[in-house]
């Protein structure tokens, strides 16, 4: 997992909780580098999970809720850091339709070792878009938060629902976005 995800996470914890909370969760999770993440570094994705689990224990907020909130925060940060990736797209559906070919492929150019999920996009009916998310890291909740952050960013009225499809190694998460709901 790229360091940028860690630095934004710790920034969110400091802003929404406190600097002491950052110290507490770093002490609990005890990452190899002592928490000195750099945005271009690469760290085990299990470390971010350990930090979120510790934040959950200290705050009493469930892990999926924290991951979702973090996804929303992360999208807002991405929008600030990479405005050119977002400004070229007019709305949520056109932005998210380009997640593989435009957004994450640009990310791969910036960070060749990025570990990115796979998305299959469908447009089953006018006003509806489906994103099927697959990743061995299973950040479904983070993904939901990123999509919600994207909807908020564009200020559109879109309802989001999700369901799990398949099981075992083929398990995927299906996100359905419906306009005007
Ligand atoms: C400008 C917008 C975006 C940028 C710059 C961006 C960039 C990134 C970066 C740098 C990572 C970390 C890769 C790594 O750790 O090696 C990542 C991971 C991820 N991104 Fe994006 N992303 C953007 C938008 C989105 C959106 C809208 C979604 C959801 C539809 C999304 C879904 C994910 C997920 C779920 C991961 C975690 C890795 C995994 O699940 O395997 N991203 N992205």
mmCIF file with all atom_site columns, N, CA and C in Angstrom, residues 39-107:
data_model
loop_
_atom_site.group_PDB
_atom_site.id
_atom_site.type_symbol
_atom_site.label_atom_id
_atom_site.label_alt_id
_atom_site.label_comp_id
_atom_site.label_asym_id
_atom_site.label_entity_id
_atom_site.label_seq_id
_atom_site.pdbx_PDB_ins_code
_atom_site.Cartn_x
_atom_site.Cartn_y
_atom_site.Cartn_z
_atom_site.occupancy
_atom_site.B_iso_or_equiv
_atom_site.pdbx_formal_charge
_atom_site.auth_seq_id
_atom_site.auth_comp_id
_atom_site.auth_asym_id
_atom_site.auth_atom_id
_atom_site.pdbx_PDB_model_num
ATOM 1   N N  . UNK A 1 39  ? 5.112   9.534  1.378   1.00 0.00 ? 39  UNK A N  1
ATOM 2   C CA . UNK A 1 39  ? 4.022   9.287  0.429   1.00 0.00 ? 39  UNK A CA 1
ATOM 3   C C  . UNK A 1 39  ? 4.451   8.358  -0.715  1.00 0.00 ? 39  UNK A C  1
ATOM 4   N N  . UNK A 1 40  ? 5.724   8.363  -1.082  1.00 0.00 ? 40  UNK A N  1
ATOM 5   C CA . UNK A 1 40  ? 6.152   7.502  -2.193  1.00 0.00 ? 40  UNK A CA 1
ATOM 6   C C  . UNK A 1 40  ? 6.604   6.107  -1.738  1.00 0.00 ? 40  UNK A C  1
ATOM 7   N N  . UNK A 1 41  ? 6.731   5.907  -0.421  1.00 0.00 ? 41  UNK A N  1
ATOM 8   C CA . UNK A 1 41  ? 7.136   4.588  0.093   1.00 0.00 ? 41  UNK A CA 1
ATOM 9   C C  . UNK A 1 41  ? 6.033   3.564  -0.117  1.00 0.00 ? 41  UNK A C  1
ATOM 10  N N  . UNK A 1 42  ? 6.355   2.296  0.085   1.00 0.00 ? 42  UNK A N  1
ATOM 11  C CA . UNK A 1 42  ? 5.359   1.228  -0.020  1.00 0.00 ? 42  UNK A CA 1
ATOM 12  C C  . UNK A 1 42  ? 5.420   0.391  1.250   1.00 0.00 ? 42  UNK A C  1
ATOM 13  N N  . UNK A 1 43  ? 4.261   0.127  1.835   1.00 0.00 ? 43  UNK A N  1
ATOM 14  C CA . UNK A 1 43  ? 4.186   -0.578 3.113   1.00 0.00 ? 43  UNK A CA 1
ATOM 15  C C  . UNK A 1 43  ? 3.131   -1.669 3.001   1.00 0.00 ? 43  UNK A C  1
ATOM 16  N N  . UNK A 1 44  ? 3.194   -2.617 3.941   1.00 0.00 ? 44  UNK A N  1
ATOM 17  C CA . UNK A 1 44  ? 2.220   -3.711 3.901   1.00 0.00 ? 44  UNK A CA 1
ATOM 18  C C  . UNK A 1 44  ? 0.806   -3.171 4.127   1.00 0.00 ? 44  UNK A C  1
ATOM 19  N N  . UNK A 1 45  ? -0.161  -3.639 3.324   1.00 0.00 ? 45  UNK A N  1
ATOM 20  C CA . UNK A 1 45  ? -1.532  -3.142 3.505   1.00 0.00 ? 45  UNK A CA 1
ATOM 21  C C  . UNK A 1 45  ? -2.100  -3.603 4.849   1.00 0.00 ? 45  UNK A C  1
ATOM 22  N N  . UNK A 1 46  ? -1.478  -4.652 5.420   1.00 0.00 ? 46  UNK A N  1
ATOM 23  C CA . UNK A 1 46  ? -1.948  -5.112 6.740   1.00 0.00 ? 46  UNK A CA 1
ATOM 24  C C  . UNK A 1 46  ? -1.683  -4.055 7.814   1.00 0.00 ? 46  UNK A C  1
ATOM 25  N N  . UNK A 1 47  ? -0.689  -3.197 7.561   1.00 0.00 ? 47  UNK A N  1
ATOM 26  C CA . UNK A 1 47  ? -0.404  -2.139 8.545   1.00 0.00 ? 47  UNK A CA 1
ATOM 27  C C  . UNK A 1 47  ? -1.542  -1.140 8.646   1.00 0.00 ? 47  UNK A C  1
ATOM 28  N N  . UNK A 1 48  ? -2.164  -0.836 7.523   1.00 0.00 ? 48  UNK A N  1
ATOM 29  C CA . UNK A 1 48  ? -3.267  0.150  7.590   1.00 0.00 ? 48  UNK A CA 1
ATOM 30  C C  . UNK A 1 48  ? -4.452  -0.510 8.309   1.00 0.00 ? 48  UNK A C  1
ATOM 31  N N  . UNK A 1 49  ? -4.618  -1.816 8.094   1.00 0.00 ? 49  UNK A N  1
ATOM 32  C CA . UNK A 1 49  ? -5.702  -2.533 8.773   1.00 0.00 ? 49  UNK A CA 1
ATOM 33  C C  . UNK A 1 49  ? -5.450  -2.495 10.282  1.00 0.00 ? 49  UNK A C  1
ATOM 34  N N  . UNK A 1 50  ? -4.200  -2.720 10.719  1.00 0.00 ? 50  UNK A N  1
ATOM 35  C CA . UNK A 1 50  ? -3.868  -2.704 12.146  1.00 0.00 ? 50  UNK A CA 1
ATOM 36  C C  . UNK A 1 50  ? -4.142  -1.318 12.740  1.00 0.00 ? 50  UNK A C  1
ATOM 37  N N  . UNK A 1 51  ? -3.841  -0.265 11.990  1.00 0.00 ? 51  UNK A N  1
ATOM 38  C CA . UNK A 1 51  ? -4.084  1.097  12.489  1.00 0.00 ? 51  UNK A CA 1
ATOM 39  C C  . UNK A 1 51  ? -5.585  1.357  12.627  1.00 0.00 ? 51  UNK A C  1
ATOM 40  N N  . UNK A 1 52  ? -6.355  0.873  11.654  1.00 0.00 ? 52  UNK A N  1
ATOM 41  C CA . UNK A 1 52  ? -7.811  1.087  11.700  1.00 0.00 ? 52  UNK A CA 1
ATOM 42  C C  . UNK A 1 52  ? -8.425  0.280  12.855  1.00 0.00 ? 52  UNK A C  1
ATOM 43  N N  . UNK A 1 53  ? -7.940  -0.942 13.061  1.00 0.00 ? 53  UNK A N  1
ATOM 44  C CA . UNK A 1 53  ? -8.467  -1.776 14.162  1.00 0.00 ? 53  UNK A CA 1
ATOM 45  C C  . UNK A 1 53  ? -8.170  -1.091 15.497  1.00 0.00 ? 53  UNK A C  1
ATOM 46  N N  . UNK A 1 54  ? -6.972  -0.540 15.637  1.00 0.00 ? 54  UNK A N  1
ATOM 47  C CA . UNK A 1 54  ? -6.626  0.141  16.876  1.00 0.00 ? 54  UNK A CA 1
ATOM 48  C C  . UNK A 1 54  ? -7.493  1.393  17.072  1.00 0.00 ? 54  UNK A C  1
ATOM 49  N N  . UNK A 1 55  ? -7.711  2.143  15.984  1.00 0.00 ? 55  UNK A N  1
ATOM 50  C CA . UNK A 1 55  ? -8.566  3.335  16.080  1.00 0.00 ? 55  UNK A CA 1
ATOM 51  C C  . UNK A 1 55  ? -9.987  2.934  16.498  1.00 0.00 ? 55  UNK A C  1
ATOM 52  N N  . UNK A 1 56  ? -10.429 1.797  15.999  1.00 0.00 ? 56  UNK A N  1
ATOM 53  C CA . UNK A 1 56  ? -11.757 1.304  16.362  1.00 0.00 ? 56  UNK A CA 1
ATOM 54  C C  . UNK A 1 56  ? -11.820 0.988  17.864  1.00 0.00 ? 56  UNK A C  1
ATOM 55  N N  . UNK A 1 57  ? -10.765 0.353  18.369  1.00 0.00 ? 57  UNK A N  1
ATOM 56  C CA . UNK A 1 57  ? -10.738 0.009  19.801  1.00 0.00 ? 57  UNK A CA 1
ATOM 57  C C  . UNK A 1 57  ? -10.731 1.265  20.662  1.00 0.00 ? 57  UNK A C  1
ATOM 58  N N  . UNK A 1 58  ? -9.977  2.270  20.254  1.00 0.00 ? 58  UNK A N  1
ATOM 59  C CA . UNK A 1 58  ? -9.884  3.499  21.058  1.00 0.00 ? 58  UNK A CA 1
ATOM 60  C C  . UNK A 1 58  ? -11.120 4.379  20.942  1.00 0.00 ? 58  UNK A C  1
ATOM 61  N N  . UNK A 1 59  ? -11.783 4.342  19.777  1.00 0.00 ? 59  UNK A N  1
ATOM 62  C CA . UNK A 1 59  ? -12.889 5.282  19.552  1.00 0.00 ? 59  UNK A CA 1
ATOM 63  C C  . UNK A 1 59  ? -14.255 4.636  19.769  1.00 0.00 ? 59  UNK A C  1
ATOM 64  N N  . UNK A 1 60  ? -14.311 3.299  19.742  1.00 0.00 ? 60  UNK A N  1
ATOM 65  C CA . UNK A 1 60  ? -15.602 2.618  19.858  1.00 0.00 ? 60  UNK A CA 1
ATOM 66  C C  . UNK A 1 60  ? -16.390 2.639  18.550  1.00 0.00 ? 60  UNK A C  1
ATOM 67  N N  . UNK A 1 61  ? -15.784 3.123  17.462  1.00 0.00 ? 61  UNK A N  1
ATOM 68  C CA . UNK A 1 61  ? -16.473 3.153  16.156  1.00 0.00 ? 61  UNK A CA 1
ATOM 69  C C  . UNK A 1 61  ? -16.090 1.885  15.386  1.00 0.00 ? 61  UNK A C  1
ATOM 70  N N  . UNK A 1 62  ? -17.078 1.234  14.774  1.00 0.00 ? 62  UNK A N  1
ATOM 71  C CA . UNK A 1 62  ? -16.820 -0.047 14.094  1.00 0.00 ? 62  UNK A CA 1
ATOM 72  C C  . UNK A 1 62  ? -15.853 0.133  12.915  1.00 0.00 ? 62  UNK A C  1
ATOM 73  N N  . UNK A 1 63  ? -15.031 -0.900 12.673  1.00 0.00 ? 63  UNK A N  1
ATOM 74  C CA . UNK A 1 63  ? -14.026 -0.852 11.598  1.00 0.00 ? 63  UNK A CA 1
ATOM 75  C C  . UNK A 1 63  ? -14.636 -0.493 10.236  1.00 0.00 ? 63  UNK A C  1
ATOM 76  N N  . UNK A 1 64  ? -15.758 -1.129 9.811   1.00 0.00 ? 64  UNK A N  1
ATOM 77  C CA . UNK A 1 64  ? -16.299 -0.776 8.484   1.00 0.00 ? 64  UNK A CA 1
ATOM 78  C C  . UNK A 1 64  ? -16.696 0.697  8.392   1.00 0.00 ? 64  UNK A C  1
ATOM 79  N N  . UNK A 1 65  ? -17.225 1.261  9.493   1.00 0.00 ? 65  UNK A N  1
ATOM 80  C CA . UNK A 1 65  ? -17.618 2.675  9.480   1.00 0.00 ? 65  UNK A CA 1
ATOM 81  C C  . UNK A 1 65  ? -16.386 3.575  9.358   1.00 0.00 ? 65  UNK A C  1
ATOM 82  N N  . UNK A 1 66  ? -15.305 3.181  10.041  1.00 0.00 ? 66  UNK A N  1
ATOM 83  C CA . UNK A 1 66  ? -14.071 3.979  9.955   1.00 0.00 ? 66  UNK A CA 1
ATOM 84  C C  . UNK A 1 66  ? -13.493 3.929  8.544   1.00 0.00 ? 66  UNK A C  1
ATOM 85  N N  . UNK A 1 67  ? -13.515 2.741  7.935   1.00 0.00 ? 67  UNK A N  1
ATOM 86  C CA . UNK A 1 67  ? -12.959 2.604  6.580   1.00 0.00 ? 67  UNK A CA 1
ATOM 87  C C  . UNK A 1 67  ? -13.766 3.414  5.568   1.00 0.00 ? 67  UNK A C  1
ATOM 88  N N  . UNK A 1 68  ? -15.083 3.416  5.764   1.00 0.00 ? 68  UNK A N  1
ATOM 89  C CA . UNK A 1 68  ? -15.955 4.175  4.862   1.00 0.00 ? 68  UNK A CA 1
ATOM 90  C C  . UNK A 1 68  ? -15.670 5.672  5.004   1.00 0.00 ? 68  UNK A C  1
ATOM 91  N N  . UNK A 1 69  ? -15.601 6.128  6.262   1.00 0.00 ? 69  UNK A N  1
ATOM 92  C CA . UNK A 1 69  ? -15.320 7.550  6.505   1.00 0.00 ? 69  UNK A CA 1
ATOM 93  C C  . UNK A 1 69  ? -13.945 7.914  5.944   1.00 0.00 ? 69  UNK A C  1
ATOM 94  N N  . UNK A 1 70  ? -12.995 6.996  6.087   1.00 0.00 ? 70  UNK A N  1
ATOM 95  C CA . UNK A 1 70  ? -11.651 7.259  5.559   1.00 0.00 ? 70  UNK A CA 1
ATOM 96  C C  . UNK A 1 70  ? -11.685 7.354  4.033   1.00 0.00 ? 70  UNK A C  1
ATOM 97  N N  . UNK A 1 71  ? -12.474 6.484  3.391   1.00 0.00 ? 71  UNK A N  1
ATOM 98  C CA . UNK A 1 71  ? -12.588 6.519  1.924   1.00 0.00 ? 71  UNK A CA 1
ATOM 99  C C  . UNK A 1 71  ? -13.094 7.877  1.447   1.00 0.00 ? 71  UNK A C  1
ATOM 100 N N  . UNK A 1 72  ? -14.095 8.424  2.150   1.00 0.00 ? 72  UNK A N  1
ATOM 101 C CA . UNK A 1 72  ? -14.635 9.745  1.764   1.00 0.00 ? 72  UNK A CA 1
ATOM 102 C C  . UNK A 1 72  ? -13.566 10.816 1.913   1.00 0.00 ? 72  UNK A C  1
ATOM 103 N N  . UNK A 1 73  ? -12.858 10.744 3.026   1.00 0.00 ? 73  UNK A N  1
ATOM 104 C CA . UNK A 1 73  ? -11.793 11.727 3.307   1.00 0.00 ? 73  UNK A CA 1
ATOM 105 C C  . UNK A 1 73  ? -10.684 11.615 2.265   1.00 0.00 ? 73  UNK A C  1
ATOM 106 N N  . UNK A 1 74  ? -10.340 10.365 1.929   1.00 0.00 ? 74  UNK A N  1
ATOM 107 C CA . UNK A 1 74  ? -9.260  10.112 0.970   1.00 0.00 ? 74  UNK A CA 1
ATOM 108 C C  . UNK A 1 74  ? -9.617  10.672 -0.406  1.00 0.00 ? 74  UNK A C  1
ATOM 109 N N  . UNK A 1 75  ? -10.881 10.488 -0.805  1.00 0.00 ? 75  UNK A N  1
ATOM 110 C CA . UNK A 1 75  ? -11.263 11.016 -2.121  1.00 0.00 ? 75  UNK A CA 1
ATOM 111 C C  . UNK A 1 75  ? -11.097 12.535 -2.151  1.00 0.00 ? 75  UNK A C  1
ATOM 112 N N  . UNK A 1 76  ? -11.544 13.197 -1.075  1.00 0.00 ? 76  UNK A N  1
ATOM 113 C CA . UNK A 1 76  ? -11.433 14.657 -1.017  1.00 0.00 ? 76  UNK A CA 1
ATOM 114 C C  . UNK A 1 76  ? -9.962  15.075 -1.118  1.00 0.00 ? 76  UNK A C  1
ATOM 115 N N  . UNK A 1 77  ? -9.068  14.316 -0.482  1.00 0.00 ? 77  UNK A N  1
ATOM 116 C CA . UNK A 1 77  ? -7.632  14.610 -0.558  1.00 0.00 ? 77  UNK A CA 1
ATOM 117 C C  . UNK A 1 77  ? -7.098  14.387 -1.963  1.00 0.00 ? 77  UNK A C  1
ATOM 118 N N  . UNK A 1 78  ? -7.521  13.276 -2.604  1.00 0.00 ? 78  UNK A N  1
ATOM 119 C CA . UNK A 1 78  ? -7.096  12.997 -3.975  1.00 0.00 ? 78  UNK A CA 1
ATOM 120 C C  . UNK A 1 78  ? -7.539  14.140 -4.887  1.00 0.00 ? 78  UNK A C  1
ATOM 121 N N  . UNK A 1 79  ? -8.770  14.629 -4.656  1.00 0.00 ? 79  UNK A N  1
ATOM 122 C CA . UNK A 1 79  ? -9.304  15.707 -5.494  1.00 0.00 ? 79  UNK A CA 1
ATOM 123 C C  . UNK A 1 79  ? -8.439  16.963 -5.359  1.00 0.00 ? 79  UNK A C  1
ATOM 124 N N  . UNK A 1 80  ? -7.902  17.195 -4.154  1.00 0.00 ? 80  UNK A N  1
ATOM 125 C CA . UNK A 1 80  ? -7.034  18.356 -3.948  1.00 0.00 ? 80  UNK A CA 1
ATOM 126 C C  . UNK A 1 80  ? -5.644  18.119 -4.542  1.00 0.00 ? 80  UNK A C  1
ATOM 127 N N  . UNK A 1 81  ? -5.139  16.884 -4.375  1.00 0.00 ? 81  UNK A N  1
ATOM 128 C CA . UNK A 1 81  ? -3.763  16.606 -4.813  1.00 0.00 ? 81  UNK A CA 1
ATOM 129 C C  . UNK A 1 81  ? -3.655  16.378 -6.325  1.00 0.00 ? 81  UNK A C  1
ATOM 130 N N  . UNK A 1 82  ? -4.711  15.819 -6.920  1.00 0.00 ? 82  UNK A N  1
ATOM 131 C CA . UNK A 1 82  ? -4.654  15.499 -8.352  1.00 0.00 ? 82  UNK A CA 1
ATOM 132 C C  . UNK A 1 82  ? -5.850  16.127 -9.074  1.00 0.00 ? 82  UNK A C  1
ATOM 133 N N  . UNK A 1 83  ? -5.985  17.476 -9.022  1.00 0.00 ? 83  UNK A N  1
ATOM 134 C CA . UNK A 1 83  ? -7.194  18.097 -9.602  1.00 0.00 ? 83  UNK A CA 1
ATOM 135 C C  . UNK A 1 83  ? -7.348  17.812 -11.093 1.00 0.00 ? 83  UNK A C  1
ATOM 136 N N  . UNK A 1 84  ? -6.190  17.661 -11.784 1.00 0.00 ? 84  UNK A N  1
ATOM 137 C CA . UNK A 1 84  ? -6.269  17.441 -13.244 1.00 0.00 ? 84  UNK A CA 1
ATOM 138 C C  . UNK A 1 84  ? -6.927  16.108 -13.587 1.00 0.00 ? 84  UNK A C  1
ATOM 139 N N  . UNK A 1 85  ? -6.898  15.134 -12.655 1.00 0.00 ? 85  UNK A N  1
ATOM 140 C CA . UNK A 1 85  ? -7.518  13.830 -12.953 1.00 0.00 ? 85  UNK A CA 1
ATOM 141 C C  . UNK A 1 85  ? -9.035  13.929 -12.863 1.00 0.00 ? 85  UNK A C  1
ATOM 142 N N  . UNK A 1 86  ? -9.517  14.922 -12.136 1.00 0.00 ? 86  UNK A N  1
ATOM 143 C CA . UNK A 1 86  ? -10.950 15.005 -11.875 1.00 0.00 ? 86  UNK A CA 1
ATOM 144 C C  . UNK A 1 86  ? -11.618 16.063 -12.742 1.00 0.00 ? 86  UNK A C  1
ATOM 145 N N  . UNK A 1 87  ? -10.905 17.171 -12.987 1.00 0.00 ? 87  UNK A N  1
ATOM 146 C CA . UNK A 1 87  ? -11.552 18.294 -13.676 1.00 0.00 ? 87  UNK A CA 1
ATOM 147 C C  . UNK A 1 87  ? -11.932 17.955 -15.114 1.00 0.00 ? 87  UNK A C  1
ATOM 148 N N  . UNK A 1 88  ? -11.257 16.939 -15.707 1.00 0.00 ? 88  UNK A N  1
ATOM 149 C CA . UNK A 1 88  ? -11.555 16.598 -17.098 1.00 0.00 ? 88  UNK A CA 1
ATOM 150 C C  . UNK A 1 88  ? -12.899 15.878 -17.237 1.00 0.00 ? 88  UNK A C  1
ATOM 151 N N  . UNK A 1 89  ? -13.472 15.449 -16.127 1.00 0.00 ? 89  UNK A N  1
ATOM 152 C CA . UNK A 1 89  ? -14.720 14.677 -16.206 1.00 0.00 ? 89  UNK A CA 1
ATOM 153 C C  . UNK A 1 89  ? -15.900 15.493 -15.704 1.00 0.00 ? 89  UNK A C  1
ATOM 154 N N  . UNK A 1 90  ? -17.041 15.361 -16.416 1.00 0.00 ? 90  UNK A N  1
ATOM 155 C CA . UNK A 1 90  ? -18.182 16.220 -16.138 1.00 0.00 ? 90  UNK A CA 1
ATOM 156 C C  . UNK A 1 90  ? -19.011 15.766 -14.948 1.00 0.00 ? 90  UNK A C  1
ATOM 157 N N  . UNK A 1 91  ? -19.097 14.475 -14.742 1.00 0.00 ? 91  UNK A N  1
ATOM 158 C CA . UNK A 1 91  ? -19.979 14.002 -13.668 1.00 0.00 ? 91  UNK A CA 1
ATOM 159 C C  . UNK A 1 91  ? -19.496 12.660 -13.109 1.00 0.00 ? 91  UNK A C  1
ATOM 160 N N  . UNK A 1 92  ? -20.217 12.174 -12.099 1.00 0.00 ? 92  UNK A N  1
ATOM 161 C CA . UNK A 1 92  ? -19.814 10.961 -11.379 1.00 0.00 ? 92  UNK A CA 1
ATOM 162 C C  . UNK A 1 92  ? -19.697 9.770  -12.330 1.00 0.00 ? 92  UNK A C  1
ATOM 163 N N  . UNK A 1 93  ? -20.716 9.560  -13.180 1.00 0.00 ? 93  UNK A N  1
ATOM 164 C CA . UNK A 1 93  ? -20.698 8.373  -14.036 1.00 0.00 ? 93  UNK A CA 1
ATOM 165 C C  . UNK A 1 93  ? -19.514 8.413  -14.996 1.00 0.00 ? 93  UNK A C  1
ATOM 166 N N  . UNK A 1 94  ? -19.244 9.588  -15.604 1.00 0.00 ? 94  UNK A N  1
ATOM 167 C CA . UNK A 1 94  ? -18.132 9.598  -16.557 1.00 0.00 ? 94  UNK A CA 1
ATOM 168 C C  . UNK A 1 94  ? -16.805 9.493  -15.824 1.00 0.00 ? 94  UNK A C  1
ATOM 169 N N  . UNK A 1 95  ? -16.710 10.093 -14.627 1.00 0.00 ? 95  UNK A N  1
ATOM 170 C CA . UNK A 1 95  ? -15.465 9.969  -13.861 1.00 0.00 ? 95  UNK A CA 1
ATOM 171 C C  . UNK A 1 95  ? -15.217 8.505  -13.472 1.00 0.00 ? 95  UNK A C  1
ATOM 172 N N  . UNK A 1 96  ? -16.238 7.879  -12.874 1.00 0.00 ? 96  UNK A N  1
ATOM 173 C CA . UNK A 1 96  ? -16.034 6.505  -12.397 1.00 0.00 ? 96  UNK A CA 1
ATOM 174 C C  . UNK A 1 96  ? -15.873 5.505  -13.545 1.00 0.00 ? 96  UNK A C  1
ATOM 175 N N  . UNK A 1 97  ? -16.475 5.801  -14.709 1.00 0.00 ? 97  UNK A N  1
ATOM 176 C CA . UNK A 1 97  ? -16.296 4.898  -15.855 1.00 0.00 ? 97  UNK A CA 1
ATOM 177 C C  . UNK A 1 97  ? -14.835 4.841  -16.278 1.00 0.00 ? 97  UNK A C  1
ATOM 178 N N  . UNK A 1 98  ? -14.087 5.913  -15.960 1.00 0.00 ? 98  UNK A N  1
ATOM 179 C CA . UNK A 1 98  ? -12.672 5.953  -16.344 1.00 0.00 ? 98  UNK A CA 1
ATOM 180 C C  . UNK A 1 98  ? -11.729 5.518  -15.232 1.00 0.00 ? 98  UNK A C  1
ATOM 181 N N  . UNK A 1 99  ? -12.271 4.899  -14.202 1.00 0.00 ? 99  UNK A N  1
ATOM 182 C CA . UNK A 1 99  ? -11.422 4.564  -13.041 1.00 0.00 ? 99  UNK A CA 1
ATOM 183 C C  . UNK A 1 99  ? -10.239 3.666  -13.423 1.00 0.00 ? 99  UNK A C  1
ATOM 184 N N  . UNK A 1 100 ? -10.499 2.694  -14.311 1.00 0.00 ? 100 UNK A N  1
ATOM 185 C CA . UNK A 1 100 ? -9.414  1.771  -14.692 1.00 0.00 ? 100 UNK A CA 1
ATOM 186 C C  . UNK A 1 100 ? -8.506  2.408  -15.732 1.00 0.00 ? 100 UNK A C  1
ATOM 187 N N  . UNK A 1 101 ? -9.114  2.858  -16.828 1.00 0.00 ? 101 UNK A N  1
ATOM 188 C CA . UNK A 1 101 ? -8.323  3.275  -17.993 1.00 0.00 ? 101 UNK A CA 1
ATOM 189 C C  . UNK A 1 101 ? -7.694  4.650  -17.826 1.00 0.00 ? 101 UNK A C  1
ATOM 190 N N  . UNK A 1 102 ? -8.306  5.503  -17.006 1.00 0.00 ? 102 UNK A N  1
ATOM 191 C CA . UNK A 1 102 ? -7.767  6.856  -16.855 1.00 0.00 ? 102 UNK A CA 1
ATOM 192 C C  . UNK A 1 102 ? -7.145  7.027  -15.462 1.00 0.00 ? 102 UNK A C  1
ATOM 193 N N  . UNK A 1 103 ? -7.966  6.891  -14.419 1.00 0.00 ? 103 UNK A N  1
ATOM 194 C CA . UNK A 1 103 ? -7.516  7.277  -13.066 1.00 0.00 ? 103 UNK A CA 1
ATOM 195 C C  . UNK A 1 103 ? -6.414  6.355  -12.543 1.00 0.00 ? 103 UNK A C  1
ATOM 196 N N  . UNK A 1 104 ? -6.753  5.089  -12.342 1.00 0.00 ? 104 UNK A N  1
ATOM 197 C CA . UNK A 1 104 ? -5.740  4.206  -11.762 1.00 0.00 ? 104 UNK A CA 1
ATOM 198 C C  . UNK A 1 104 ? -4.584  3.940  -12.735 1.00 0.00 ? 104 UNK A C  1
ATOM 199 N N  . UNK A 1 105 ? -4.824  4.098  -14.039 1.00 0.00 ? 105 UNK A N  1
ATOM 200 C CA . UNK A 1 105 ? -3.681  3.902  -14.941 1.00 0.00 ? 105 UNK A CA 1
ATOM 201 C C  . UNK A 1 105 ? -2.718  5.087  -14.835 1.00 0.00 ? 105 UNK A C  1
ATOM 202 N N  . UNK A 1 106 ? -3.244  6.298  -14.542 1.00 0.00 ? 106 UNK A N  1
ATOM 203 C CA . UNK A 1 106 ? -2.366  7.454  -14.254 1.00 0.00 ? 106 UNK A CA 1
ATOM 204 C C  . UNK A 1 106 ? -1.603  7.209  -12.946 1.00 0.00 ? 106 UNK A C  1
ATOM 205 N N  . UNK A 1 107 ? -2.340  6.645  -11.968 1.00 0.00 ? 107 UNK A N  1
ATOM 206 C CA . UNK A 1 107 ? -1.719  6.355  -10.665 1.00 0.00 ? 107 UNK A CA 1
ATOM 207 C C  . UNK A 1 107 ? -0.540  5.392  -10.868 1.00 0.00 ? 107 UNK A C  1
#
